[in-house]
Short mmCIF file of C-alpha atoms in Angstrom, two decimals:
data_model
loop_
_atom_site.label_atom_id
_atom_site.label_comp_id
_atom_site.label_asym_id
_atom_site.label_seq_id
_atom_site.Cartn_x
_atom_site.Cartn_y
_atom_site.Cartn_z
CA MET A 30 84.86 -60.82 -44.19
CA ARG A 31 87.10 -59.14 -41.44
CA TRP A 32 84.81 -57.17 -39.00
CA THR A 33 86.67 -53.65 -38.94
CA PRO A 34 85.53 -50.72 -37.06
CA ALA A 35 84.13 -49.02 -40.28
CA ILE A 36 81.68 -51.97 -40.89
CA LEU A 37 80.57 -52.20 -37.28
CA ALA A 38 79.94 -48.43 -37.21
CA CYS A 39 77.78 -48.95 -40.30
CA LEU A 40 75.95 -51.58 -38.72
CA ALA A 41 75.36 -49.55 -35.66
CA ALA A 42 74.34 -46.27 -37.18
CA CYS A 43 72.77 -47.13 -40.91
CA GLY A 44 69.45 -48.22 -41.13
CA PRO A 45 68.64 -51.58 -42.90
CA GLY A 46 68.27 -49.89 -46.37
CA ASP A 47 71.20 -47.65 -46.11
CA LYS A 48 74.48 -48.49 -47.96
CA GLN A 49 78.17 -47.81 -46.58
CA GLU A 50 81.14 -48.00 -48.47
CA ASP A 51 83.49 -51.05 -47.05
CA THR A 52 86.65 -48.95 -46.19
CA SER A 53 88.22 -51.88 -44.53
CA LYS A 54 91.11 -51.94 -47.01
CA ASP A 55 91.82 -48.35 -46.68
CA ASP A 56 91.60 -48.08 -42.76
CA PRO A 57 93.64 -50.69 -40.94
CA ILE A 58 94.51 -49.99 -37.33
CA ILE A 59 97.53 -47.61 -37.16
CA LYS A 60 99.66 -48.82 -34.49
CA GLY A 61 101.56 -46.12 -32.86
CA ASP A 62 104.26 -45.98 -29.89
CA GLY A 63 101.40 -46.06 -27.27
CA PRO A 64 99.30 -49.19 -25.95
CA SER A 65 98.11 -51.70 -28.60
CA ILE A 66 94.42 -52.05 -29.14
CA THR A 67 93.71 -55.65 -28.93
CA GLN A 68 89.91 -55.55 -29.61
CA GLY A 69 87.72 -52.83 -31.29
CA PRO A 70 87.08 -50.10 -31.32
CA THR A 71 83.37 -50.49 -31.96
CA ILE A 72 80.74 -47.80 -32.11
CA THR A 73 77.15 -48.94 -31.51
CA SER A 74 73.81 -47.04 -31.30
CA ALA A 75 72.26 -46.61 -27.88
CA GLY A 76 68.88 -46.97 -29.25
CA GLU A 77 66.33 -45.83 -31.90
CA HIS A 78 64.73 -43.27 -29.62
CA VAL A 79 68.12 -41.47 -28.99
CA PRO A 80 69.70 -41.43 -32.60
CA LEU A 81 72.54 -39.15 -31.77
CA SER A 82 73.82 -41.16 -28.77
CA PHE A 83 76.33 -43.97 -29.12
CA LYS A 84 78.62 -46.50 -27.04
CA LEU A 85 82.22 -46.79 -27.68
CA ALA A 86 84.01 -49.98 -26.83
CA LEU A 87 87.64 -51.01 -27.09
CA THR A 88 90.17 -53.07 -25.30
CA THR A 89 94.09 -52.49 -24.90
CA ASP A 90 96.73 -54.72 -23.77
CA SER A 91 97.85 -52.06 -21.07
CA GLU A 92 96.59 -49.12 -18.96
CA ALA A 93 95.67 -46.36 -21.19
CA THR A 94 93.22 -43.39 -21.52
CA VAL A 95 90.89 -42.61 -24.49
CA ILE A 96 90.40 -39.63 -26.78
CA ALA A 97 87.78 -39.68 -29.47
CA GLU A 98 87.99 -36.89 -32.20
CA LEU A 99 84.71 -36.21 -33.87
CA GLU A 100 85.22 -34.76 -37.43
CA GLU A 101 82.18 -33.09 -39.09
CA PRO A 102 81.70 -32.93 -42.85
CA ASP A 103 83.00 -29.25 -42.89
CA GLY A 104 86.08 -30.11 -41.17
CA THR A 105 85.11 -28.89 -37.56
CA VAL A 106 86.77 -31.28 -34.95
CA THR A 107 85.51 -31.78 -31.49
CA THR A 108 87.62 -33.76 -29.24
CA VAL A 109 86.28 -35.79 -26.28
CA THR A 110 89.21 -36.62 -23.74
CA TYR A 111 87.90 -39.52 -21.34
CA GLN A 112 89.05 -39.23 -17.63
CA ALA A 113 88.97 -43.17 -16.93
CA THR A 114 92.15 -45.17 -17.39
CA GLY A 115 92.01 -48.87 -17.86
CA THR A 116 92.28 -51.66 -20.48
CA ASP A 117 88.53 -52.49 -20.97
CA PHE A 118 86.52 -49.42 -22.18
CA SER A 119 82.83 -49.10 -22.59
CA LEU A 120 82.12 -45.28 -22.95
CA PRO A 121 79.29 -42.81 -23.79
CA LEU A 122 80.05 -41.41 -27.15
CA LEU A 123 77.87 -37.96 -27.50
CA GLY A 124 77.75 -34.83 -29.33
CA LEU A 125 77.58 -36.13 -32.91
CA ILE A 126 75.32 -33.91 -35.11
CA GLY A 127 72.22 -34.76 -36.66
CA ASP A 128 71.74 -35.74 -40.42
CA ALA A 129 75.39 -36.06 -40.97
CA THR A 130 78.27 -38.64 -41.42
CA THR A 131 80.96 -37.85 -38.64
CA LYS A 132 84.48 -39.58 -38.84
CA VAL A 133 85.44 -40.73 -35.25
CA THR A 134 89.13 -41.36 -34.76
CA VAL A 135 89.92 -43.12 -31.57
CA ARG A 136 93.38 -42.75 -29.93
CA VAL A 137 94.72 -44.38 -26.67
CA SER A 138 97.78 -43.35 -24.96
CA ASP A 139 99.97 -43.62 -22.02
CA LYS A 140 103.23 -42.13 -20.78
CA GLY A 141 104.98 -44.00 -23.63
CA GLY A 142 103.02 -42.59 -26.48
CA VAL A 143 99.81 -42.85 -28.60
CA THR A 144 98.15 -45.38 -30.77
CA SER A 145 95.40 -44.32 -33.17
CA ALA A 146 92.69 -46.47 -34.79
CA ALA A 147 91.15 -45.90 -38.28
CA ALA A 148 88.57 -43.21 -38.59
CA ILE A 149 85.26 -44.72 -38.47
CA PRO A 150 82.35 -42.96 -40.18
CA VAL A 151 79.03 -42.69 -38.19
CA ALA A 152 76.09 -41.76 -39.98
CA THR A 153 73.26 -40.16 -38.04
CA LYS A 154 69.51 -39.47 -39.23
CA LEU A 155 66.97 -37.13 -37.48
CA PRO A 156 63.35 -38.08 -37.53
CA SER A 157 61.40 -37.38 -40.85
CA VAL A 158 59.01 -35.42 -38.94
CA PHE A 159 61.18 -32.31 -37.49
CA PRO A 160 61.25 -28.80 -37.15
CA ASP A 161 63.00 -26.70 -39.45
CA ILE A 162 65.89 -24.82 -38.02
CA GLU A 163 67.24 -21.34 -38.66
CA VAL A 164 70.28 -20.03 -36.79
CA ILE A 165 69.83 -16.21 -37.08
CA VAL A 166 72.59 -15.19 -34.84
CA SER A 167 75.47 -17.20 -33.47
CA GLU A 168 78.42 -15.44 -31.68
CA PRO A 169 80.02 -18.34 -29.68
CA GLU A 170 82.67 -16.11 -28.21
CA LYS A 171 80.08 -14.11 -26.63
CA MET A 172 77.66 -16.82 -25.50
CA GLU A 173 77.36 -18.68 -22.23
CA PRO A 174 79.65 -21.75 -22.34
CA GLY A 175 77.87 -25.03 -22.84
CA TYR A 176 74.58 -26.15 -24.40
CA ARG A 177 70.76 -25.40 -24.67
CA LEU A 178 68.41 -28.02 -23.50
CA PHE A 179 64.71 -28.05 -24.51
CA SER A 180 61.69 -30.17 -25.57
CA VAL A 181 59.68 -29.55 -28.80
CA ARG A 182 56.50 -30.96 -30.16
CA PRO A 183 53.81 -29.60 -32.67
CA THR A 184 50.78 -30.06 -30.31
CA LEU A 185 51.36 -28.95 -26.54
CA LEU A 186 49.79 -31.98 -24.83
CA LEU A 187 50.03 -34.75 -27.50
CA ASN A 188 52.87 -37.21 -27.61
CA GLU A 189 53.24 -37.20 -31.13
CA ASN A 190 56.63 -36.31 -33.03
CA GLU A 191 57.89 -34.94 -29.72
CA TYR A 192 61.62 -34.77 -28.85
CA MET A 193 63.69 -33.54 -26.03
CA MET A 194 66.52 -31.74 -27.61
CA ILE A 195 70.21 -30.41 -26.89
CA ALA A 196 71.48 -27.66 -29.33
CA ASP A 197 75.24 -26.52 -29.39
CA ASN A 198 76.40 -22.90 -29.32
CA ARG A 199 76.05 -23.12 -33.29
CA GLY A 200 72.59 -24.20 -33.09
CA LYS A 201 73.50 -27.72 -34.28
CA ILE A 202 71.40 -30.41 -32.51
CA VAL A 203 73.64 -32.75 -30.93
CA TRP A 204 71.29 -34.97 -28.80
CA MET A 205 67.86 -36.02 -28.79
CA LEU A 206 65.39 -38.25 -27.19
CA ASP A 207 62.02 -39.40 -28.49
CA PRO A 208 59.91 -40.15 -25.44
CA ASP A 209 56.58 -42.06 -25.11
CA GLU A 210 54.97 -39.65 -22.80
CA VAL A 211 54.42 -35.97 -23.21
CA VAL A 212 57.39 -34.22 -21.74
CA LEU A 213 56.75 -30.54 -20.24
CA ASP A 214 59.79 -29.45 -18.52
CA VAL A 215 63.22 -31.05 -18.66
CA LYS A 216 66.13 -29.74 -16.78
CA PRO A 217 69.84 -30.83 -15.85
CA PHE A 218 70.09 -33.26 -12.87
CA THR A 219 73.11 -32.81 -10.66
CA ASN A 220 74.69 -36.10 -11.89
CA GLY A 221 74.63 -35.08 -15.39
CA ASN A 222 71.55 -36.83 -16.28
CA LEU A 223 68.16 -35.03 -17.08
CA LEU A 224 64.85 -34.71 -14.97
CA ALA A 225 61.71 -34.43 -16.80
CA VAL A 226 58.23 -33.38 -15.67
CA GLN A 227 56.06 -35.54 -17.70
CA ASP A 228 52.40 -35.64 -18.45
CA ALA A 229 50.93 -39.10 -18.30
CA ASN A 230 49.14 -40.33 -21.30
CA ASP A 231 46.41 -41.53 -19.10
CA MET A 232 45.85 -37.89 -17.97
CA ILE A 233 45.80 -39.16 -14.31
CA GLY A 234 48.94 -37.21 -13.09
CA GLY A 235 52.53 -37.00 -14.52
CA PRO A 236 55.40 -38.47 -13.14
CA LEU A 237 59.02 -36.90 -12.46
CA VAL A 238 61.41 -39.30 -14.83
CA GLU A 239 65.15 -39.40 -14.48
CA TYR A 240 67.10 -40.09 -17.80
CA THR A 241 70.76 -40.54 -18.86
CA LEU A 242 71.61 -39.20 -22.16
CA LEU A 243 71.86 -42.51 -23.59
CA GLY A 244 68.39 -42.86 -23.38
CA GLU A 245 68.03 -45.06 -20.18
CA GLU A 246 65.14 -44.31 -17.76
CA LEU A 247 66.73 -44.59 -14.28
CA GLN A 248 63.76 -43.75 -12.13
CA ARG A 249 60.44 -42.10 -12.00
CA TRP A 250 58.49 -40.43 -9.15
CA LYS A 251 54.62 -40.97 -9.38
CA SER A 252 51.37 -40.91 -7.73
CA ALA A 253 49.76 -44.19 -6.73
CA SER A 254 47.26 -43.99 -9.54
CA HIS A 255 50.15 -43.73 -12.06
CA SER A 256 50.14 -46.99 -13.89
CA ARG A 257 53.86 -47.58 -14.60
CA PRO A 258 56.57 -48.73 -12.10
CA GLY A 259 58.41 -46.09 -9.76
CA ILE A 260 58.56 -44.62 -6.55
CA VAL A 261 55.21 -43.68 -5.34
CA VAL A 262 55.06 -40.21 -3.65
CA ASP A 263 51.94 -40.62 -1.24
CA GLY A 264 49.28 -37.98 -1.16
CA VAL A 265 49.98 -36.46 -4.71
CA ASP A 266 47.90 -36.63 -7.70
CA GLY A 267 50.80 -36.67 -9.96
CA PHE A 268 53.18 -33.53 -10.78
CA HIS A 269 52.89 -30.76 -13.12
CA HIS A 270 55.00 -27.85 -14.84
CA ASP A 271 58.05 -27.69 -12.53
CA VAL A 272 60.48 -29.46 -9.91
CA VAL A 273 63.35 -28.25 -7.90
CA LEU A 274 66.24 -30.35 -6.77
CA LEU A 275 67.18 -28.71 -3.27
CA ASP A 276 70.65 -28.53 -1.91
CA ASP A 277 69.84 -31.30 0.70
CA GLY A 278 69.31 -33.75 -2.13
CA ASN A 279 65.40 -33.72 -1.93
CA PHE A 280 62.68 -32.46 -4.34
CA LEU A 281 60.33 -29.78 -4.38
CA ALA A 282 57.40 -30.11 -6.95
CA ILE A 283 54.10 -28.81 -7.80
CA SER A 284 51.00 -31.09 -7.48
CA LYS A 285 47.37 -30.19 -7.12
CA GLU A 286 44.23 -30.76 -5.10
CA PRO A 287 40.50 -30.31 -5.38
CA LEU A 288 39.13 -27.36 -3.53
CA ASN A 289 35.59 -26.52 -2.68
CA ILE A 290 35.10 -22.82 -2.70
CA PRO A 291 31.53 -21.78 -1.40
CA THR A 292 31.47 -18.30 -3.14
CA TYR A 293 33.60 -18.44 -6.27
CA HIS A 294 33.15 -16.04 -9.28
CA LEU A 295 31.29 -17.60 -12.24
CA SER A 296 31.70 -14.80 -14.64
CA TYR A 297 34.69 -12.61 -15.77
CA ILE A 298 31.99 -9.55 -16.38
CA ASP A 299 29.68 -9.59 -13.54
CA ARG A 300 31.31 -9.45 -10.06
CA GLN A 301 28.03 -10.42 -8.43
CA ASP A 302 27.74 -13.95 -10.28
CA VAL A 303 29.12 -16.29 -7.69
CA GLY A 304 28.31 -19.63 -6.45
CA PRO A 305 29.74 -22.79 -5.07
CA GLN A 306 32.65 -24.38 -7.15
CA ILE A 307 35.19 -27.05 -6.95
CA VAL A 308 38.57 -25.82 -8.27
CA SER A 309 41.89 -27.14 -8.78
CA SER A 310 44.29 -25.73 -6.53
CA ASP A 311 47.95 -26.17 -6.34
CA ILE A 312 50.19 -27.76 -3.64
CA PHE A 313 53.97 -27.75 -3.35
CA VAL A 314 55.44 -31.10 -2.03
CA LYS A 315 58.68 -31.71 -0.55
CA PHE A 316 59.89 -35.32 -0.56
CA THR A 317 62.88 -37.29 -0.49
CA PRO A 318 64.47 -39.53 -3.31
CA GLN A 319 62.87 -42.42 -1.50
CA GLY A 320 59.22 -40.83 -1.83
CA GLU A 321 58.77 -39.84 1.72
CA VAL A 322 56.85 -36.47 1.88
CA LEU A 323 58.57 -34.08 4.33
CA GLU A 324 56.21 -31.12 3.90
CA THR A 325 53.42 -29.75 2.06
CA TYR A 326 52.23 -26.25 1.03
CA HIS A 327 48.94 -25.44 0.24
CA LEU A 328 48.30 -22.54 -2.06
CA SER A 329 44.91 -21.90 -0.87
CA ASP A 330 46.24 -21.19 2.72
CA ILE A 331 48.41 -18.34 1.08
CA LEU A 332 46.21 -16.80 -1.56
CA ASP A 333 42.78 -15.08 -1.70
CA THR A 334 40.37 -17.90 -2.77
CA GLN A 335 37.70 -15.19 -3.79
CA ARG A 336 40.00 -13.62 -6.49
CA ILE A 337 39.95 -14.82 -10.07
CA GLY A 338 41.95 -13.88 -13.09
CA TYR A 339 41.35 -14.79 -16.79
CA ASP A 340 41.31 -18.56 -17.44
CA CYS A 341 40.26 -19.26 -13.86
CA LEU A 342 36.94 -20.49 -14.90
CA GLU A 343 38.25 -22.70 -17.60
CA PRO A 344 38.64 -26.46 -16.87
CA THR A 345 42.05 -28.00 -16.68
CA HIS A 346 43.03 -30.77 -19.24
CA SER A 347 43.58 -33.40 -16.37
CA ASP A 348 40.62 -33.20 -13.97
CA GLY A 349 38.20 -30.69 -15.62
CA LEU A 350 38.13 -28.74 -12.49
CA ALA A 351 38.20 -24.95 -12.73
CA ASP A 352 41.77 -23.87 -12.99
CA TRP A 353 41.99 -21.30 -10.16
CA THR A 354 45.76 -21.05 -9.91
CA HIS A 355 47.70 -22.92 -12.58
CA THR A 356 51.21 -22.59 -10.80
CA ASN A 357 53.79 -23.09 -13.75
CA ALA A 358 57.18 -22.53 -11.91
CA LEU A 359 58.77 -22.39 -8.35
CA GLN A 360 62.33 -21.58 -7.12
CA VAL A 361 63.91 -21.51 -3.98
CA ASP A 362 65.54 -18.01 -3.06
CA PRO A 363 69.23 -18.81 -2.22
CA SER A 364 69.38 -15.73 -0.20
CA ASP A 365 67.09 -16.73 2.50
CA GLY A 366 65.64 -20.51 1.56
CA ASN A 367 62.15 -19.15 0.85
CA ILE A 368 60.08 -20.09 -2.11
CA VAL A 369 58.90 -17.99 -5.00
CA ILE A 370 56.33 -19.37 -7.18
CA SER A 371 54.57 -17.91 -10.61
CA VAL A 372 50.82 -18.42 -10.39
CA ARG A 373 49.78 -17.77 -13.99
CA ASN A 374 46.19 -17.69 -13.64
CA GLN A 375 46.31 -15.03 -11.00
CA ASP A 376 49.00 -12.83 -12.77
CA VAL A 377 51.13 -12.81 -10.02
CA LEU A 378 54.56 -13.92 -8.23
CA VAL A 379 54.27 -14.87 -4.78
CA LYS A 380 57.07 -15.44 -2.21
CA PHE A 381 56.20 -17.31 0.93
CA ASP A 382 58.19 -18.53 4.17
CA ALA A 383 59.54 -22.08 3.66
CA THR A 384 59.15 -22.59 7.43
CA THR A 385 55.89 -20.80 8.29
CA HIS A 386 54.11 -20.99 5.06
CA GLU A 387 53.40 -17.38 5.64
CA LEU A 388 52.93 -14.88 2.61
CA ILE A 389 56.09 -12.45 2.23
CA TRP A 390 55.20 -10.49 -0.84
CA MET A 391 53.16 -10.66 -4.04
CA MET A 392 54.21 -9.15 -7.36
CA GLY A 393 51.49 -8.14 -9.80
CA THR A 394 48.58 -6.14 -10.48
CA GLU A 395 46.63 -4.94 -7.59
CA GLU A 396 43.25 -5.53 -9.30
CA ASN A 397 40.57 -7.62 -7.40
CA TRP A 398 42.60 -8.38 -4.38
CA ASN A 399 40.63 -8.16 -1.20
CA ALA A 400 41.99 -5.98 1.66
CA ASP A 401 43.72 -8.87 3.70
CA TRP A 402 46.18 -9.28 0.79
CA ARG A 403 46.68 -5.67 -0.46
CA ASP A 404 49.25 -5.06 2.29
CA ASP A 405 51.41 -7.99 0.75
CA LEU A 406 51.50 -6.41 -2.84
CA LEU A 407 54.75 -4.71 -3.95
CA GLN A 408 54.25 -1.04 -4.87
CA PRO A 409 55.83 0.22 -8.30
CA GLN A 410 58.42 2.53 -8.08
CA GLY A 411 58.90 4.43 -11.23
CA ASP A 412 57.49 2.80 -14.51
CA VAL A 413 56.64 -0.58 -13.78
CA GLU A 414 54.55 -2.79 -16.14
CA TRP A 415 53.13 -5.98 -14.50
CA SER A 416 53.60 -9.38 -16.16
CA TYR A 417 50.38 -11.38 -17.22
CA HIS A 418 50.02 -15.20 -17.49
CA GLN A 419 53.64 -15.27 -17.03
CA HIS A 420 55.29 -18.78 -17.31
CA GLY A 421 58.63 -18.74 -15.53
CA HIS A 422 60.97 -16.61 -13.54
CA ASP A 423 64.61 -16.85 -12.35
CA LEU A 424 66.18 -15.35 -9.25
CA GLY A 425 69.47 -13.15 -9.47
CA SER A 426 71.57 -11.39 -6.93
CA GLY A 427 70.57 -8.30 -5.48
CA ASN A 428 66.75 -9.20 -5.17
CA ARG A 429 66.53 -9.17 -8.83
CA VAL A 430 63.65 -11.19 -10.46
CA LEU A 431 63.50 -12.26 -14.24
CA VAL A 432 60.46 -13.21 -15.59
CA PHE A 433 58.95 -14.34 -18.78
CA ASP A 434 55.84 -12.46 -19.40
CA ASN A 435 53.66 -14.05 -21.94
CA GLY A 436 51.15 -11.01 -21.74
CA LEU A 437 48.06 -12.93 -22.59
CA GLN A 438 45.10 -10.68 -22.06
CA ARG A 439 47.28 -7.81 -20.34
CA ALA A 440 43.98 -7.30 -18.35
CA SER A 441 41.84 -8.40 -15.23
CA PRO A 442 38.25 -9.35 -14.99
CA PHE A 443 35.52 -7.07 -13.89
CA VAL A 444 37.79 -3.76 -14.55
CA GLN A 445 38.92 -1.60 -17.47
CA PRO A 446 40.51 -1.92 -19.72
CA PRO A 447 39.22 -5.08 -21.58
CA PRO A 448 41.59 -7.72 -22.73
CA MET A 449 44.17 -6.44 -25.21
CA ALA A 450 43.31 -7.02 -28.87
CA ILE A 451 45.17 -10.02 -30.43
CA GLU A 452 47.09 -8.11 -32.91
CA ASP A 453 48.34 -5.68 -30.06
CA ARG A 454 49.79 -8.32 -27.84
CA TYR A 455 53.25 -8.89 -26.87
CA SER A 456 55.54 -11.02 -24.78
CA ARG A 457 58.79 -9.86 -23.18
CA VAL A 458 61.60 -10.88 -20.83
CA VAL A 459 61.53 -8.42 -18.06
CA GLU A 460 63.95 -7.85 -14.96
CA TYR A 461 62.65 -6.45 -11.79
CA THR A 462 64.40 -5.49 -8.37
CA VAL A 463 62.55 -5.97 -5.34
CA LEU A 464 63.15 -3.64 -2.49
CA PRO A 465 61.73 -5.88 0.51
CA GLY A 466 62.38 -3.33 3.20
CA SER A 467 59.97 -0.67 1.66
CA MET A 468 57.90 -3.27 -0.14
CA GLU A 469 58.32 -1.81 -3.53
CA VAL A 470 59.65 -3.03 -6.89
CA ILE A 471 61.56 -1.36 -9.79
CA GLN A 472 61.36 -2.44 -13.49
CA ASN A 473 65.04 -2.58 -14.90
CA TRP A 474 64.54 -3.54 -18.44
CA GLU A 475 62.59 -5.44 -20.86
CA PHE A 476 63.22 -7.45 -24.03
CA ASN A 477 60.72 -8.51 -26.68
CA ASP A 478 62.48 -8.06 -30.12
CA ALA A 479 65.29 -9.91 -31.31
CA GLY A 480 65.76 -7.78 -34.57
CA ASP A 481 62.79 -8.89 -36.60
CA GLY A 482 59.84 -7.40 -34.46
CA VAL A 483 57.89 -7.62 -31.52
CA LEU A 484 57.52 -11.33 -30.42
CA PHE A 485 54.01 -12.89 -28.95
CA SER A 486 54.26 -16.13 -27.37
CA ASP A 487 50.61 -17.08 -26.03
CA LEU A 488 51.85 -19.98 -23.74
CA VAL A 489 54.84 -21.46 -22.31
CA GLY A 490 58.34 -19.99 -22.44
CA ASN A 491 61.10 -19.04 -19.90
CA ALA A 492 63.82 -16.66 -19.23
CA ARG A 493 67.12 -17.63 -17.23
CA TYR A 494 70.36 -15.84 -15.94
CA MET A 495 73.39 -17.34 -17.38
CA PRO A 496 75.96 -17.54 -14.47
CA ASP A 497 79.30 -17.10 -16.40
CA THR A 498 78.62 -14.26 -18.83
CA GLY A 499 75.74 -12.28 -17.28
CA ASN A 500 73.64 -12.94 -20.45
CA VAL A 501 70.07 -13.90 -20.53
CA LEU A 502 68.55 -16.92 -22.27
CA GLY A 503 64.90 -16.49 -23.24
CA CYS A 504 62.75 -19.05 -24.80
CA PHE A 505 59.66 -17.56 -26.73
CA GLY A 506 58.15 -21.14 -26.90
CA TYR A 507 54.88 -20.60 -28.58
CA THR A 508 55.63 -17.58 -30.78
CA THR A 509 52.33 -17.18 -33.00
CA SER A 510 52.78 -13.54 -34.37
CA VAL A 511 55.84 -11.18 -35.02
CA ASP A 512 54.78 -7.25 -35.03
CA GLY A 513 51.19 -8.51 -34.82
CA VAL A 514 51.46 -10.33 -37.92
CA PRO A 515 50.14 -14.03 -37.41
CA LEU A 516 52.75 -16.53 -38.74
CA ASN A 517 50.13 -18.34 -40.63
CA ASP A 518 49.59 -15.03 -42.69
CA VAL A 519 53.33 -15.36 -44.00
CA GLY A 520 53.57 -18.91 -44.73
CA PHE A 521 54.66 -20.49 -41.72
CA GLY A 522 52.89 -22.83 -39.16
CA ARG A 523 50.80 -21.41 -36.57
CA LYS A 524 53.47 -21.25 -33.86
CA ALA A 525 57.07 -21.41 -33.80
CA ILE A 526 59.92 -21.35 -31.33
CA ARG A 527 62.55 -18.54 -30.64
CA ILE A 528 65.52 -19.45 -28.41
CA VAL A 529 67.57 -16.08 -27.73
CA GLU A 530 70.40 -15.23 -25.74
CA PHE A 531 71.25 -11.52 -25.12
CA LYS A 532 73.48 -9.26 -23.14
CA PRO A 533 71.33 -6.76 -21.22
CA GLY A 534 72.14 -3.25 -21.99
CA GLN A 535 71.24 -0.33 -23.97
CA PRO A 536 70.56 -1.74 -26.65
CA HIS A 537 70.32 -5.47 -25.60
CA ASP A 538 73.25 -7.31 -27.63
CA VAL A 539 71.64 -10.59 -29.10
CA VAL A 540 74.43 -13.22 -29.51
CA PHE A 541 72.21 -16.19 -30.21
CA ASP A 542 68.95 -16.47 -32.21
CA MET A 543 67.58 -20.02 -32.97
CA LYS A 544 64.33 -20.51 -34.78
CA LEU A 545 62.50 -23.79 -34.97
CA TYR A 546 59.50 -23.58 -37.24
CA SER A 547 57.73 -25.34 -40.15
CA GLU A 548 56.44 -24.16 -43.58
CA ILE A 549 52.77 -24.09 -43.29
CA ALA A 550 52.66 -26.77 -46.40
CA GLU A 551 54.59 -29.15 -44.13
CA ASN A 552 52.90 -28.80 -40.84
CA GLU A 553 50.31 -26.17 -40.42
CA ASP A 554 50.32 -26.35 -36.65
CA GLY A 555 54.12 -25.36 -36.23
CA TRP A 556 56.15 -26.07 -33.23
CA VAL A 557 56.11 -25.48 -29.50
CA ALA A 558 58.99 -25.66 -26.68
CA TYR A 559 58.07 -25.66 -23.23
CA ARG A 560 61.30 -23.99 -21.63
CA ALA A 561 64.92 -23.85 -22.52
CA GLU A 562 67.68 -24.38 -20.12
CA LYS A 563 71.35 -24.33 -19.89
CA LEU A 564 73.43 -27.65 -19.90
CA ASP A 565 77.00 -27.27 -18.95
CA SER A 566 78.17 -30.69 -20.60
CA LEU A 567 76.83 -33.65 -22.35
CA TYR A 568 78.84 -35.84 -20.17
CA PRO A 569 78.33 -36.36 -16.44
CA PRO A 570 80.97 -34.81 -14.05
CA GLY A 571 84.41 -36.86 -14.06
CA VAL A 572 83.48 -38.78 -17.39
CA ALA A 573 84.98 -36.60 -20.03
CA THR A 574 85.89 -33.09 -21.23
CA VAL A 575 84.99 -31.67 -24.55
CA SER A 576 87.18 -29.17 -26.83
CA ARG A 577 86.47 -27.82 -30.24
#
């Protein structure tokens, strides 16, 4: 048998029980007036854990450049133009959609002309346990260019049927990775790779892990107690929730430490019920890629340790200590280099000085703050609704702050009103403007209805400014009800994911709305996504350009 490109592709992409028609007689190499293809092209899978990632290999008899055209079953063609020139090529081939057979045509060219190889059929198959996907709205011409990156799983802290995924602007899944640890946050790295905040299966403390889109793990940064190999960052008990890559190439990440508080509130109702308590308190660690710790910020030096919000008495899943702060997001303000954090269980956003560690402002409800902190609270100008148990924020120009407000409880301990009834709860993306000179804050707008009702996401989620279009990307990652009606009551799994992109305005213009869910008969628990991020390209800088 002659090993044609079609047969090699079948061996790479098809399972052992799959059948593929032998098209070798119909698909010879087509010789053009460009370089000759002397070996290949071959397309091989990058690995079972990345079923939509492939490697393209070929050899030419003279210097050439390579183009791959990906034709989907409906005739949509995506063109990948590789930047490298040479004669021996080993290239990433990315962007094939799931559960489809894509015809890949490889062309090589030089100044003299173009030579084309036969179209190679490449079959892809997504996992059998996978969310149902409905694209409710897709207007690519109005959307932010690029892709949407997120991680999904049926259960928040279990590594079972969990995937990191990338969707294009049609809502098609064009990349996925099946990890062997729980992935919390995943975001683009500056070199075209991905950086994930993972939750170690041993529950000791999660590492930070760098992946390529071919599924290779390049590096992990970890605590000394974490069992796998990697770069040890001294003095940390693992990482959680978020990490920032700083302009100087260093990292800023969230970790935690035990804190002994002699007089900690032990009740949400009785203010006088206090006693000694060891709690979990967050720290923020700046360290080099080599693991050297440059600076550590202790949240206990910044916030009032005598204050609690709802969930501050509940144990963390990792160490069982009372979850005093539960910081879930951090960013560096590009206007001044200072740090803004989201402290979920205190229902507050906090800005502090990156040099002196001193508090600059707090944005949230005034309830239960002691006198020494009240002057640091931003005062509402006009109608301002505070966020409760928020899970992510983004910083925009002109002191704008974008918040994903989960809206859990919408109340504070000890005072009225009591926690909001479950059927009345709602989540929202909300934008504020901070007026630092007067220590005031304005609420600009809010978004919580993509067109089918008010969404409530108990946990997780985020919101991001889109830099090219001015749009906003919102991830309602743990949606349990729409207009107060639980999803289970209308035949769906308990939770679902809504990834929405919209242009803020009166009214807001929804340009993308993607739902990931399950029918209750298939998976009564549903699906959850931690956050969603913009990804510019599937390829590292300088490797390839993509057009459709």
